[in-house]
Amino acid sequence: MKIDHSLPLEYSTEENRLKILGFWIFLGAEIVLFSTLFAVYFTLQHNVGNGPAGSHIFELTPVMIETIVLLSSSFTIGLGVHAMRLGNKKAMMTFFGITLLLGLVFLGVEITEFVTYIHEGATMQTSAFLSALFTLLGTHGMHVTFGLLWGSAILMQVKKRGLTPETANKSFIFSLYWHFLDVVWIFIFSFVYLKGMM
Amino acid sequence: MKKKWLLISSFLVMILSGCDNPLLIFDTKGPQAKTISDTIIFSIIVMAVVLFVVYVLFTFMLVKYRASKTDDEYEPPYEEGSKWLEITWITIPVIIVVILSVVTVRSTIDVESTPKAYAHEKPLIVYASSSNWKWHFSYPEEGIETVNYVNIPEDRPIEFKLYSYGPITSLWIPQLAGQKYAMSDMVTTIHLVADTPGSYMGKNSNFSGKDFAHMEFEAQVLTAKDYDEWVQDVKDTAPTLTEEEFTHLLEPGVLGRKTYSSTHLQFSPAPEGEHAGHHHGDDMDMHGEQ
Amino acid sequence: MKWDEFFVTGEPMIYAAMVSIVLVSIAIPVGLTYFKKWGYLWRHWLTTVDHKKIGVMYIIAALLMLFRGGVDALLMRAQTAIPDNGLLDGQHYNEIFTTHGIIMILFMAMPFIIGLMNVVIPLQIGARDVAFPRLNAVSFWLFFFGAMLLNISFVIGGSPDAGWTAYFPLASVEFSPTVGNNYYSLALQIAGIGTLMTGINFLVTILKMRAPGMKLMKMPMFTWSILITSIIIVFAFPVLTVALALMMLDRQFGTQFFAMQNGGMDMLWANLFWVWGHPEVYIVILPAFGIYSEIIATFAKKNLYGYKSMVYSMVAISLLSFLVWVHHFYTMGHGVMVNSVFSITTMAIAIPTGVKIFNWLFTLRKGKISFTTPMLYSLAFIPIFTIGGVTGVMLAMASADYQYHNTMFLVAHFHYVLIPGTVFAVIAGFHYWFPKLFGFKLNERLGKWSFWFIAISFNVTFFPLFILGLNGMTRRMYTYSESTGYGPLNMLSMVGALGLTIGFILLVYNIYWSTRYQPREVTGDPWDARSLEWSTPSPVPEYNFAKVPVIDTLDAFWYSKKEGKPLTDEDDYEPIHMPNNNGQPFIMGVFFFFFGFFMVFSWWIPAIIAGLFILGTMAYRSFEKDHGHYISVGEIERTENALRGEKE
């Protein structure tokens, strides 16, 4: 395998470059997926049936925590990739570790939020609006969950195998995925929560 | 010019219809169906010209340039494409599409409103709702209801208000007007006028489950006098439609004809206005958006 | 659940299907054991990551599905051939036309095209494989097990019965209480994920792995069509993913998306379905255009006329394909405005399509046309598809559509588009590229017989449906009364369907006959063709190109033949890096199958376990160390000499 040392490690082989492009295209498909979910949500957001409207159930505090936590995790994974480019394996692993921990916190708060809704009688089955809400948030949450598993697997590999073109490539792609989830969350935060609370 | 045009179109209708027995959608009995039938015949003629051009070119190429007719030494030339030819076969289709678009928009406006000649008359409103696998026709003005048949007066604008107690269906009386969906959460409207008394086939054209094929009804066009007599007769003789009876009617199955001297609209209103399906206590009207 | 709810009972045809499934499932392992082919099957096929073999498996699966869907079609035609026929009851007929639609579009047309693109694209662009060979195998196995999942619904649990469009509320639990539509949502989901991966894979392959010198505007037209198709796949399939997920949630988890109460909106499904569904039509038709472009240029012995406008017209079609979905339900009661806009966008598609038709016709002009089997299909495509096209324009007119909608006229139209469009194309492509894969041509005489049977019978089958539609016959009716007068034309259509059957049987017989008796083909270029795939020996060695060709023009291979200059430089061979075979994609597919099956029946715990196994196979993939292998120079030399004859 030819390694081009003039490029960052994650781009250094042909295979790596193909994988990064492929992942960008995959993210394009993910954008369509989330756009469709948003479209469904916007179509159904006023169809509350006999259930509560968004303004009745949304609470600012947990949502703010989720937002801050996820935004910081996007920052820390950026630092992680920076450390990786400098070849600092330890710093890179620390930042990736912090990222995953923040992801875990996010997930915890989101699950608590869901449990609160359900206790208030706002379940996924109550109305079309709530079905759309839970599906949109749930799909994002599932992505985060999958990210936690995937990120942990990559961390283990970096620990065992060091920073090779392969592990660097995986870590970089994972960081793209994580940033993407953050962008989706910003849209959720603005157009679901803020708009819904107004 | 107009005569020639008529001649061509009537010739075409004859071909399409086998002369004595015209195809259903060309055998029109009202202005709306006529508008659509004319639109279709016009489009068939335009498309026939397109087909003719393609077939002539196709035949010419195949006959002239087959390998068995050229000598062995012949080397086909390299051809990049021709700007003028490209422009030709873009421009002409664009013109055709523009013409057809104009025809489409105008005819769509026509069939989506009361025919002009009848615009001054007050339309008769008939609520047509479907359930598995039957049609319920409610006449709110007359206060009568029928199942699996509908009687309408000739030469008077009719508005069918459609909705469904189940799967999406589509009410279609081909000789009178085009079809439209009946859905559970909103009301749609068919505007039509029948200008010839007679009995016409009506059906649900949208697949709705097991006995969909049997979801036919008779649309009978009566003279104004006969219609009034029929209404009076129903009022005098038919039983009233109770809520219990209606619930019974809604159960899945195939039924014969039924007649009642009251409608289900009092206790089970159509999904319009405040009863529209997908929002409760919210005054934003979503129907326009979808 | 009782066993008689689990297995479908009470129909002789279903018992016959069960017996044949059992017999086949016994016969396959017995046969494999007897001929000692287990190892061969595993090492050379189930674990393969070679794009050519994956392509062949796609095509075999597509042919099998063609026969399954074809039997459905025959049953439908037989049931409606005479009025008041009692061959099938309403429910059974509904299941059959539903599975016919799903299978023909998603499990026949798509995989056949994906199979051909797998075989051809890397060869056509001078690459040694696709960008992600492992992912390619995953795609195939997801498609394959998705298709199997849908097929077992016939005997276990019941098939979907709400039409291939599965409109709500008809497809809801209330109106479709069997697990049939659970199969729909899960089988299509699994296969759909595979297709999405294929789209990404080929997009990267075509963008990044072309031979040196092959600029975008020097790519063969088939490659262009696949590039555009892949983009459509990437943008359209996630919509299907969402739609199917919502369907599953509504049916199995009690959500209210498409419900009749609590704010649900039934037409939301129709919108989502067709936002995917209409681009899907172009996913199966654009590659067909690509195939025809290759074949017509080859057998007219001329370069493709108007190359640039062919490319631009495909780009235009792909953009428009996302802007027309509402024409599937003009009758839903939108205003005149909405219907008019979508009428115009729909008719506009005719313009770029017309450009293509005229360019093909002018490719023939001044050509030297030889009528081989693939060329016959490509030529027949033009007049027949044009009928489909012009009736499409007629259907696009909103007001007129109020009379065509849901009628046999519509059915005739889309068969006139999809059969001469897609089906003729894949058969033509199959005949055309067959010698590349297997080293011998299919028999021309048998091929032509089967062509004439198919082309003529097709028109006999489907033309009467136009007239039936104009006479008010709606689609999906399992029966009609004699007084409607629909009988004779339906009988004629049945006769045509039998002719089609004979045509397809001849096609399969041709494969058998040619395998046994056809002479081997040694040049690698049996058609005197134009693009790079023909510069390789037939059958193509594992690594495709011993040396990567360098090209400077479209049809570079054609000019290299004419001018006698080689496509590669004179240097010696270098070792070639190739990916290793691996069983993980196959095993992952098996787990997906079980996951889907358990989900269909809402058996949560087994489903979760199967889901964990899927995650396990993904983790295995993440942790495994697989750097592929090198093919040595000596081995390349041996292979090349054996395939091309001794070097002078």
Tab-separated table of N, CA and C in Angstrom, chain C residues 573-646:
chain	number	residue	atom	x	y	z
C	573	TYR	N	4.796	-5.752	-16.050
C	573	TYR	CA	3.721	-5.825	-15.067
C	573	TYR	C	4.241	-5.459	-13.683
C	574	GLU	N	3.339	-4.968	-12.871
C	574	GLU	CA	3.658	-4.762	-11.460
C	574	GLU	C	2.707	-5.613	-10.640
C	575	PRO	N	3.112	-5.983	-9.429
C	575	PRO	CA	2.184	-6.761	-8.596
C	575	PRO	C	0.890	-5.971	-8.390
C	576	ILE	N	-0.221	-6.693	-8.351
C	576	ILE	CA	-1.512	-6.023	-8.230
C	576	ILE	C	-2.109	-6.299	-6.866
C	577	HIS	N	-2.540	-5.218	-6.215
C	577	HIS	CA	-3.141	-5.362	-4.890
C	577	HIS	C	-4.645	-5.609	-5.032
C	578	MET	N	-5.124	-6.701	-4.413
C	578	MET	CA	-6.554	-7.031	-4.514
C	578	MET	C	-7.107	-7.295	-3.111
C	579	PRO	N	-8.402	-7.023	-2.911
C	579	PRO	CA	-9.013	-7.309	-1.600
C	579	PRO	C	-9.212	-8.806	-1.383
C	580	ASN	N	-9.231	-9.212	-0.118
C	580	ASN	CA	-9.471	-10.624	0.210
C	580	ASN	C	-10.957	-10.931	0.239
C	581	ASN	N	-11.260	-12.178	-0.070
C	581	ASN	CA	-12.638	-12.640	0.133
C	581	ASN	C	-12.949	-12.695	1.618
C	582	ASN	N	-14.225	-12.567	1.949
C	582	ASN	CA	-14.588	-12.636	3.353
C	582	ASN	C	-16.048	-13.032	3.513
C	583	GLY	N	-16.317	-13.845	4.524
C	583	GLY	CA	-17.682	-14.323	4.737
C	583	GLY	C	-18.549	-13.373	5.535
C	584	GLN	N	-17.930	-12.294	6.075
C	584	GLN	CA	-18.702	-11.403	6.955
C	584	GLN	C	-19.939	-10.814	6.276
C	585	PRO	N	-19.861	-10.338	5.012
C	585	PRO	CA	-21.077	-9.774	4.403
C	585	PRO	C	-22.215	-10.784	4.327
C	586	PHE	N	-21.884	-12.023	3.954
C	586	PHE	CA	-22.917	-13.047	3.844
C	586	PHE	C	-23.552	-13.310	5.208
C	587	ILE	N	-22.696	-13.466	6.217
C	587	ILE	CA	-23.218	-13.783	7.549
C	587	ILE	C	-24.057	-12.628	8.081
C	588	MET	N	-23.595	-11.425	7.812
C	588	MET	CA	-24.366	-10.257	8.213
C	588	MET	C	-25.736	-10.267	7.540
C	589	GLY	N	-25.764	-10.636	6.251
C	589	GLY	CA	-27.034	-10.729	5.535
C	589	GLY	C	-27.961	-11.740	6.192
C	590	VAL	N	-27.391	-12.892	6.605
C	590	VAL	CA	-28.206	-13.915	7.270
C	590	VAL	C	-28.817	-13.342	8.550
C	591	PHE	N	-28.000	-12.633	9.322
C	591	PHE	CA	-28.533	-12.058	10.564
C	591	PHE	C	-29.609	-11.029	10.263
C	592	PHE	N	-29.396	-10.248	9.203
C	592	PHE	CA	-30.425	-9.278	8.820
C	592	PHE	C	-31.727	-9.993	8.467
C	593	PHE	N	-31.588	-11.133	7.789
C	593	PHE	CA	-32.778	-11.899	7.431
C	593	PHE	C	-33.536	-12.305	8.690
C	594	PHE	N	-32.814	-12.852	9.665
C	594	PHE	CA	-33.495	-13.295	10.887
C	594	PHE	C	-34.053	-12.104	11.655
C	595	PHE	N	-33.282	-11.029	11.691
C	595	PHE	CA	-33.762	-9.826	12.352
C	595	PHE	C	-35.090	-9.391	11.726
C	596	GLY	N	-35.106	-9.310	10.398
C	596	GLY	CA	-36.320	-8.898	9.697
C	596	GLY	C	-37.471	-9.849	9.979
C	597	PHE	N	-37.175	-11.133	9.914
C	597	PHE	CA	-38.224	-12.134	10.113
C	597	PHE	C	-38.838	-12.014	11.512
C	598	PHE	N	-37.992	-11.890	12.528
C	598	PHE	CA	-38.516	-11.777	13.893
C	598	PHE	C	-39.294	-10.479	14.061
C	599	MET	N	-38.796	-9.425	13.434
C	599	MET	CA	-39.500	-8.143	13.523
C	599	MET	C	-40.886	-8.226	12.886
C	600	VAL	N	-40.980	-8.943	11.764
C	600	VAL	CA	-42.263	-9.070	11.078
C	600	VAL	C	-43.323	-9.588	12.038
C	601	PHE	N	-42.921	-10.568	12.844
C	601	PHE	CA	-43.892	-11.170	13.757
C	601	PHE	C	-43.887	-10.503	15.132
C	602	SER	N	-43.195	-9.382	15.246
C	602	SER	CA	-43.088	-8.661	16.521
C	602	SER	C	-42.591	-9.564	17.641
C	603	TRP	N	-41.643	-10.427	17.313
C	603	TRP	CA	-41.006	-11.239	18.356
C	603	TRP	C	-39.782	-10.468	18.823
C	604	TRP	N	-40.007	-9.622	19.852
C	604	TRP	CA	-38.992	-8.615	20.165
C	604	TRP	C	-37.679	-9.220	20.629
C	605	ILE	N	-37.757	-10.210	21.532
C	605	ILE	CA	-36.494	-10.691	22.119
C	605	ILE	C	-35.601	-11.355	21.063
C	606	PRO	N	-36.162	-12.289	20.277
C	606	PRO	CA	-35.311	-12.828	19.191
C	606	PRO	C	-34.805	-11.721	18.258
C	607	ALA	N	-35.655	-10.711	18.004
C	607	ALA	CA	-35.236	-9.632	17.107
C	607	ALA	C	-34.064	-8.870	17.699
C	608	ILE	N	-34.135	-8.612	19.011
C	608	ILE	CA	-33.030	-7.877	19.647
C	608	ILE	C	-31.752	-8.708	19.573
C	609	ILE	N	-31.891	-10.019	19.822
C	609	ILE	CA	-30.699	-10.872	19.753
C	609	ILE	C	-30.104	-10.839	18.351
C	610	ALA	N	-30.981	-10.968	17.331
C	610	ALA	CA	-30.480	-10.915	15.954
C	610	ALA	C	-29.831	-9.566	15.680
C	611	GLY	N	-30.431	-8.490	16.232
C	611	GLY	CA	-29.857	-7.160	16.058
C	611	GLY	C	-28.473	-7.076	16.664
C	612	LEU	N	-28.291	-7.701	17.837
C	612	LEU	CA	-26.973	-7.688	18.471
C	612	LEU	C	-25.957	-8.447	17.618
C	613	PHE	N	-26.431	-9.538	17.011
C	613	PHE	CA	-25.523	-10.272	16.129
C	613	PHE	C	-25.098	-9.401	14.942
C	614	ILE	N	-26.041	-8.601	14.435
C	614	ILE	CA	-25.679	-7.702	13.328
C	614	ILE	C	-24.593	-6.738	13.790
C	615	LEU	N	-24.804	-6.135	14.974
C	615	LEU	CA	-23.789	-5.227	15.511
C	615	LEU	C	-22.462	-5.962	15.681
C	616	GLY	N	-22.571	-7.244	16.078
C	616	GLY	CA	-21.366	-8.051	16.251
C	616	GLY	C	-20.581	-8.175	14.955
C	617	THR	N	-21.298	-8.436	13.850
C	617	THR	CA	-20.587	-8.567	12.572
C	617	THR	C	-19.961	-7.232	12.175
C	618	MET	N	-20.629	-6.128	12.558
C	618	MET	CA	-20.045	-4.823	12.239
C	618	MET	C	-18.782	-4.602	13.069
C	619	ALA	N	-18.862	-4.981	14.340
C	619	ALA	CA	-17.684	-4.830	15.197
C	619	ALA	C	-16.543	-5.694	14.670
C	620	TYR	N	-16.872	-6.894	14.222
C	620	TYR	CA	-15.847	-7.774	13.663
C	620	TYR	C	-15.149	-7.078	12.504
C	621	ARG	N	-15.948	-6.468	11.654
C	621	ARG	CA	-15.405	-5.762	10.500
C	621	ARG	C	-14.495	-4.623	10.946
C	622	SER	N	-14.936	-3.929	12.018
C	622	SER	CA	-14.149	-2.790	12.471
C	622	SER	C	-12.783	-3.236	13.008
C	623	PHE	N	-12.783	-4.365	13.731
C	623	PHE	CA	-11.547	-4.768	14.389
C	623	PHE	C	-10.641	-5.623	13.520
C	624	GLU	N	-11.173	-6.224	12.471
C	624	GLU	CA	-10.342	-7.166	11.715
C	624	GLU	C	-9.201	-6.433	11.015
C	625	LYS	N	-8.103	-7.156	10.838
C	625	LYS	CA	-6.985	-6.593	10.077
C	625	LYS	C	-6.973	-7.291	8.735
C	626	ASP	N	-7.306	-6.539	7.690
C	626	ASP	CA	-7.355	-7.165	6.371
C	626	ASP	C	-6.739	-6.204	5.380
C	627	HIS	N	-5.527	-6.524	4.969
C	627	HIS	CA	-4.856	-5.612	4.041
C	627	HIS	C	-4.884	-6.117	2.617
C	628	GLY	N	-5.715	-7.124	2.357
C	628	GLY	CA	-5.783	-7.644	0.996
C	628	GLY	C	-4.547	-8.459	0.649
C	629	HIS	N	-4.384	-8.760	-0.619
C	629	HIS	CA	-3.235	-9.553	-1.027
C	629	HIS	C	-2.701	-9.039	-2.352
C	630	TYR	N	-1.481	-9.468	-2.670
C	630	TYR	CA	-0.892	-9.069	-3.944
C	630	TYR	C	-0.880	-10.240	-4.914
C	631	ILE	N	-1.181	-9.941	-6.163
C	631	ILE	CA	-1.022	-10.945	-7.209
C	631	ILE	C	0.342	-10.706	-7.827
C	632	SER	N	1.179	-11.766	-7.846
C	632	SER	CA	2.567	-11.573	-8.269
C	632	SER	C	2.654	-11.398	-9.781
C	633	VAL	N	3.768	-10.818	-10.204
C	633	VAL	CA	3.989	-10.589	-11.630
C	633	VAL	C	3.945	-11.905	-12.403
C	634	GLY	N	4.544	-12.941	-11.800
C	634	GLY	CA	4.560	-14.243	-12.473
C	634	GLY	C	3.161	-14.753	-12.731
C	635	GLU	N	2.316	-14.593	-11.733
C	635	GLU	CA	0.956	-15.096	-11.891
C	635	GLU	C	0.191	-14.295	-12.944
C	636	ILE	N	0.408	-12.986	-12.953
C	636	ILE	CA	-0.254	-12.161	-13.970
C	636	ILE	C	0.177	-12.623	-15.355
C	637	GLU	N	1.482	-12.836	-15.508
C	637	GLU	CA	1.986	-13.270	-16.815
C	637	GLU	C	1.359	-14.584	-17.238
C	638	ARG	N	1.311	-15.522	-16.286
C	638	ARG	CA	0.713	-16.817	-16.619
C	638	ARG	C	-0.739	-16.646	-17.056
C	639	THR	N	-1.499	-15.870	-16.261
C	639	THR	CA	-2.920	-15.687	-16.583
C	639	THR	C	-3.087	-15.029	-17.939
C	640	GLU	N	-2.355	-13.956	-18.144
C	640	GLU	CA	-2.515	-13.214	-19.393
C	640	GLU	C	-2.156	-14.079	-20.591
C	641	ASN	N	-1.057	-14.827	-20.470
C	641	ASN	CA	-0.653	-15.670	-21.598
C	641	ASN	C	-1.698	-16.732	-21.889
C	642	ALA	N	-2.236	-17.303	-20.822
C	642	ALA	CA	-3.241	-18.341	-21.030
C	642	ALA	C	-4.478	-17.760	-21.702
C	643	LEU	N	-4.867	-16.552	-21.313
C	643	LEU	CA	-6.110	-15.990	-21.841
C	643	LEU	C	-5.935	-15.369	-23.215
C	644	ARG	N	-4.788	-14.778	-23.450
C	644	ARG	CA	-4.618	-14.075	-24.707
C	644	ARG	C	-3.839	-14.888	-25.725
C	645	GLY	N	-3.419	-16.059	-25.348
C	645	GLY	CA	-2.531	-16.805	-26.228
C	645	GLY	C	-1.113	-16.299	-26.009
C	646	GLU	N	-0.139	-17.123	-26.381
C	646	GLU	CA	1.264	-16.811	-26.093
C	646	GLU	C	1.658	-15.452	-26.655
